[in-house]
């Protein structure tokens, strides 16, 4: 957290908690942009999961962003337009074994973001960034360098730069779109 720019505020908590989401939405009132970056992505074979597992994944990856966006809608609308960026995954298009609940939840999150302009009369717009592998500890927790070589993984700074461009207004006429981001795919110039 030391590397965050001056003036950036953070609030740590469990997005799966209704209580924390209420606290967070009150704390964040006044924002005109939101990035839904949280993602719970355990790699577990389908036969080793149950409906409680699926609910836990959907609570973090779909219900929390849906709830926060709804609670912050009056604040977001002050952005003329407000902007929401969801960090999604290539897994929504090409899911891989062990991540079916994660892939399904990210697909639902993309649908939420696509629906924003129609639900808010254009006062809040949104974008989806579907990421390929990003060089993070989370990636390395399930994929070693023989599975995903470092040169095949995005630098987190590239993701941050793409989010910054989407929040800048540069792509407002493309609201609702899904942008693929990988070492081979970038936002259009």
Short mmCIF file of C-alpha atoms in Angstrom, two decimals:
data_model
loop_
_atom_site.label_atom_id
_atom_site.label_comp_id
_atom_site.label_asym_id
_atom_site.label_seq_id
_atom_site.Cartn_x
_atom_site.Cartn_y
_atom_site.Cartn_z
CA UNK A 1 0.00 0.00 0.00
CA UNK A 2 3.01 2.28 0.34
CA UNK A 3 3.18 2.65 -3.45
CA UNK A 4 -0.28 4.21 -3.81
CA UNK A 5 -0.32 7.82 -5.02
CA UNK A 6 -0.73 10.54 -2.43
CA UNK A 7 -4.38 11.21 -1.69
CA UNK A 8 -5.57 7.67 -2.44
CA UNK A 9 -7.63 6.32 0.43
CA UNK A 10 -8.21 2.65 1.18
CA UNK A 11 -10.58 0.74 3.41
CA UNK A 12 -9.87 -2.95 4.00
CA UNK A 13 -12.66 -5.41 4.67
CA UNK A 14 -14.64 -8.44 3.55
CA UNK A 15 -16.78 -7.65 0.49
CA UNK A 16 -18.88 -10.74 1.22
CA UNK A 17 -20.14 -9.01 4.39
CA UNK A 18 -23.34 -6.94 4.13
CA UNK A 19 -22.15 -4.93 7.14
CA UNK A 20 -18.83 -4.07 5.52
CA UNK A 21 -20.51 -3.17 2.22
CA UNK A 22 -22.82 -0.76 4.05
CA UNK A 23 -19.80 0.78 5.79
CA UNK A 24 -17.87 0.98 2.52
CA UNK A 25 -20.70 2.59 0.58
CA UNK A 26 -21.12 5.24 3.27
CA UNK A 27 -17.36 5.82 3.36
CA UNK A 28 -17.17 6.10 -0.46
CA UNK A 29 -20.16 8.39 -0.97
CA UNK A 30 -19.03 11.20 -3.25
CA UNK A 31 -17.09 9.02 -5.68
CA UNK A 32 -17.94 9.26 -9.36
CA UNK A 33 -16.01 6.17 -10.49
CA UNK A 34 -15.66 2.63 -9.17
CA UNK A 35 -13.38 -0.21 -10.17
CA UNK A 36 -14.69 -3.65 -9.25
CA UNK A 37 -11.38 -5.46 -8.93
CA UNK A 38 -12.06 -8.03 -6.22
CA UNK A 39 -12.10 -11.60 -7.36
CA UNK A 40 -12.38 -14.81 -5.42
CA UNK A 41 -10.94 -17.51 -7.67
CA UNK A 42 -10.20 -20.78 -5.92
CA UNK A 43 -9.03 -23.53 -8.26
CA UNK A 44 -11.22 -26.46 -7.20
CA UNK A 45 -12.59 -29.31 -9.30
CA UNK A 46 -16.37 -29.17 -9.75
CA UNK A 47 -16.88 -32.51 -8.01
CA UNK A 48 -15.17 -31.10 -4.89
CA UNK A 49 -17.53 -28.12 -4.59
CA UNK A 50 -21.11 -27.60 -3.48
CA UNK A 51 -23.73 -24.87 -3.58
CA UNK A 52 -22.22 -23.16 -0.51
CA UNK A 53 -18.94 -22.84 -2.42
CA UNK A 54 -20.75 -21.41 -5.46
CA UNK A 55 -22.60 -18.90 -3.25
CA UNK A 56 -19.31 -17.78 -1.68
CA UNK A 57 -17.75 -17.15 -5.11
CA UNK A 58 -20.84 -15.30 -6.38
CA UNK A 59 -21.13 -13.26 -3.16
CA UNK A 60 -17.63 -11.83 -3.61
CA UNK A 61 -17.55 -11.56 -7.40
CA UNK A 62 -21.14 -10.57 -8.28
CA UNK A 63 -23.38 -9.72 -5.33
CA UNK A 64 -20.84 -7.38 -3.68
CA UNK A 65 -20.26 -5.30 -6.86
CA UNK A 66 -24.01 -5.28 -7.61
CA UNK A 67 -24.80 -4.11 -4.08
CA UNK A 68 -22.04 -1.47 -3.99
CA UNK A 69 -22.95 -0.11 -7.41
CA UNK A 70 -26.61 0.18 -6.37
CA UNK A 71 -25.73 1.89 -3.08
CA UNK A 72 -23.32 4.30 -4.78
CA UNK A 73 -25.54 5.03 -7.80
CA UNK A 74 -26.59 8.53 -6.62
CA UNK A 75 -22.94 9.41 -6.06
CA UNK A 76 -21.77 7.85 -9.33
CA UNK A 77 -24.45 9.71 -11.29
CA UNK A 78 -22.85 13.00 -10.23
CA UNK A 79 -19.94 12.12 -12.55
CA UNK A 80 -21.99 12.99 -15.65
CA UNK A 81 -21.51 10.15 -16.41
CA UNK A 82 -20.29 8.06 -13.53
CA UNK A 83 -17.99 5.25 -14.62
CA UNK A 84 -17.71 1.65 -13.46
CA UNK A 85 -14.92 -0.65 -14.61
CA UNK A 86 -15.13 -4.35 -13.88
CA UNK A 87 -12.01 -6.44 -13.90
CA UNK A 88 -13.11 -9.63 -15.57
CA UNK A 89 -11.26 -12.57 -17.05
CA UNK A 90 -10.54 -14.43 -20.26
CA UNK A 91 -12.14 -17.29 -18.31
CA UNK A 92 -15.57 -15.87 -19.20
CA UNK A 93 -14.83 -16.75 -22.81
CA UNK A 94 -12.52 -19.72 -22.35
CA UNK A 95 -12.95 -21.23 -18.86
CA UNK A 96 -10.39 -23.70 -17.68
CA UNK A 97 -10.78 -26.65 -15.29
CA UNK A 98 -11.28 -25.78 -11.65
CA UNK A 99 -12.61 -22.28 -12.28
CA UNK A 100 -16.20 -22.83 -13.45
CA UNK A 101 -17.77 -20.86 -10.58
CA UNK A 102 -15.24 -18.05 -11.05
CA UNK A 103 -15.86 -17.92 -14.82
CA UNK A 104 -19.63 -17.91 -14.34
CA UNK A 105 -19.42 -15.17 -11.72
CA UNK A 106 -17.26 -12.95 -13.91
CA UNK A 107 -19.75 -13.43 -16.78
CA UNK A 108 -22.50 -12.22 -14.46
CA UNK A 109 -20.38 -9.21 -13.44
CA UNK A 110 -19.91 -8.31 -17.11
CA UNK A 111 -23.68 -8.39 -17.57
CA UNK A 112 -24.14 -6.05 -14.61
CA UNK A 113 -21.77 -3.52 -16.14
CA UNK A 114 -23.40 -3.76 -19.59
CA UNK A 115 -26.78 -3.01 -18.02
CA UNK A 116 -25.73 0.21 -16.25
CA UNK A 117 -26.53 2.78 -18.98
CA UNK A 118 -30.04 1.41 -19.48
CA UNK A 119 -30.70 1.11 -15.75
CA UNK A 120 -29.51 4.67 -15.04
CA UNK A 121 -30.67 6.59 -18.13
CA UNK A 122 -27.02 6.92 -19.12
CA UNK A 123 -25.99 8.58 -15.86
CA UNK A 124 -23.66 5.66 -15.07
CA UNK A 125 -21.73 3.79 -17.75
CA UNK A 126 -19.42 0.83 -17.54
CA UNK A 127 -16.65 -1.14 -19.14
CA UNK A 128 -15.35 -4.68 -18.77
CA UNK A 129 -11.68 -5.56 -18.98
CA UNK A 130 -11.21 -9.30 -19.51
CA UNK A 131 -7.71 -10.09 -18.34
CA UNK A 132 -5.44 -12.88 -19.40
CA UNK A 133 -2.74 -13.95 -16.95
CA UNK A 134 -1.40 -11.10 -14.82
CA UNK A 135 1.93 -11.47 -13.02
CA UNK A 136 0.73 -11.52 -9.42
CA UNK A 137 1.11 -13.81 -6.41
CA UNK A 138 -2.43 -15.06 -7.13
CA UNK A 139 -1.33 -16.28 -10.57
CA UNK A 140 1.73 -18.01 -9.16
CA UNK A 141 -0.36 -19.70 -6.46
CA UNK A 142 -1.80 -22.00 -9.12
CA UNK A 143 0.42 -21.61 -12.21
CA UNK A 144 4.19 -21.89 -12.07
CA UNK A 145 6.45 -20.40 -14.73
CA UNK A 146 6.41 -23.61 -16.76
CA UNK A 147 2.62 -23.30 -17.10
CA UNK A 148 2.55 -19.51 -17.63
CA UNK A 149 5.99 -18.11 -18.52
CA UNK A 150 6.66 -14.61 -17.15
CA UNK A 151 6.70 -13.16 -20.67
CA UNK A 152 3.15 -14.49 -21.21
CA UNK A 153 1.77 -12.64 -18.19
CA UNK A 154 0.67 -9.01 -18.12
CA UNK A 155 2.46 -6.53 -15.94
CA UNK A 156 -0.01 -5.17 -13.33
CA UNK A 157 0.98 -1.65 -14.40
CA UNK A 158 -0.48 -2.36 -17.86
CA UNK A 159 -3.80 -3.21 -16.22
CA UNK A 160 -3.69 -0.01 -14.15
CA UNK A 161 -2.96 2.05 -17.28
CA UNK A 162 -5.93 0.49 -19.11
CA UNK A 163 -8.24 1.20 -16.17
CA UNK A 164 -7.01 4.79 -16.04
CA UNK A 165 -7.82 5.26 -19.73
CA UNK A 166 -11.33 3.84 -19.31
CA UNK A 167 -11.98 6.16 -16.37
CA UNK A 168 -10.67 9.20 -18.27
CA UNK A 169 -13.68 9.50 -20.59
CA UNK A 170 -11.70 8.51 -23.68
CA UNK A 171 -13.92 5.46 -24.27
CA UNK A 172 -17.30 6.75 -23.08
CA UNK A 173 -18.84 6.16 -26.52
CA UNK A 174 -17.95 2.47 -26.11
CA UNK A 175 -19.74 1.93 -22.82
CA UNK A 176 -20.71 -1.67 -22.19
CA UNK A 177 -17.90 -3.10 -24.26
CA UNK A 178 -15.62 -5.89 -23.17
CA UNK A 179 -11.95 -5.18 -23.80
CA UNK A 180 -9.52 -8.08 -23.89
CA UNK A 181 -6.21 -7.34 -22.23
CA UNK A 182 -3.20 -9.62 -22.57
CA UNK A 183 0.39 -9.42 -23.77
CA UNK A 184 -1.13 -9.67 -27.29
CA UNK A 185 -4.24 -7.46 -26.78
CA UNK A 186 -4.33 -3.83 -25.64
CA UNK A 187 -6.94 -1.09 -25.56
CA UNK A 188 -7.35 0.56 -28.96
CA UNK A 189 -5.23 3.65 -29.61
#
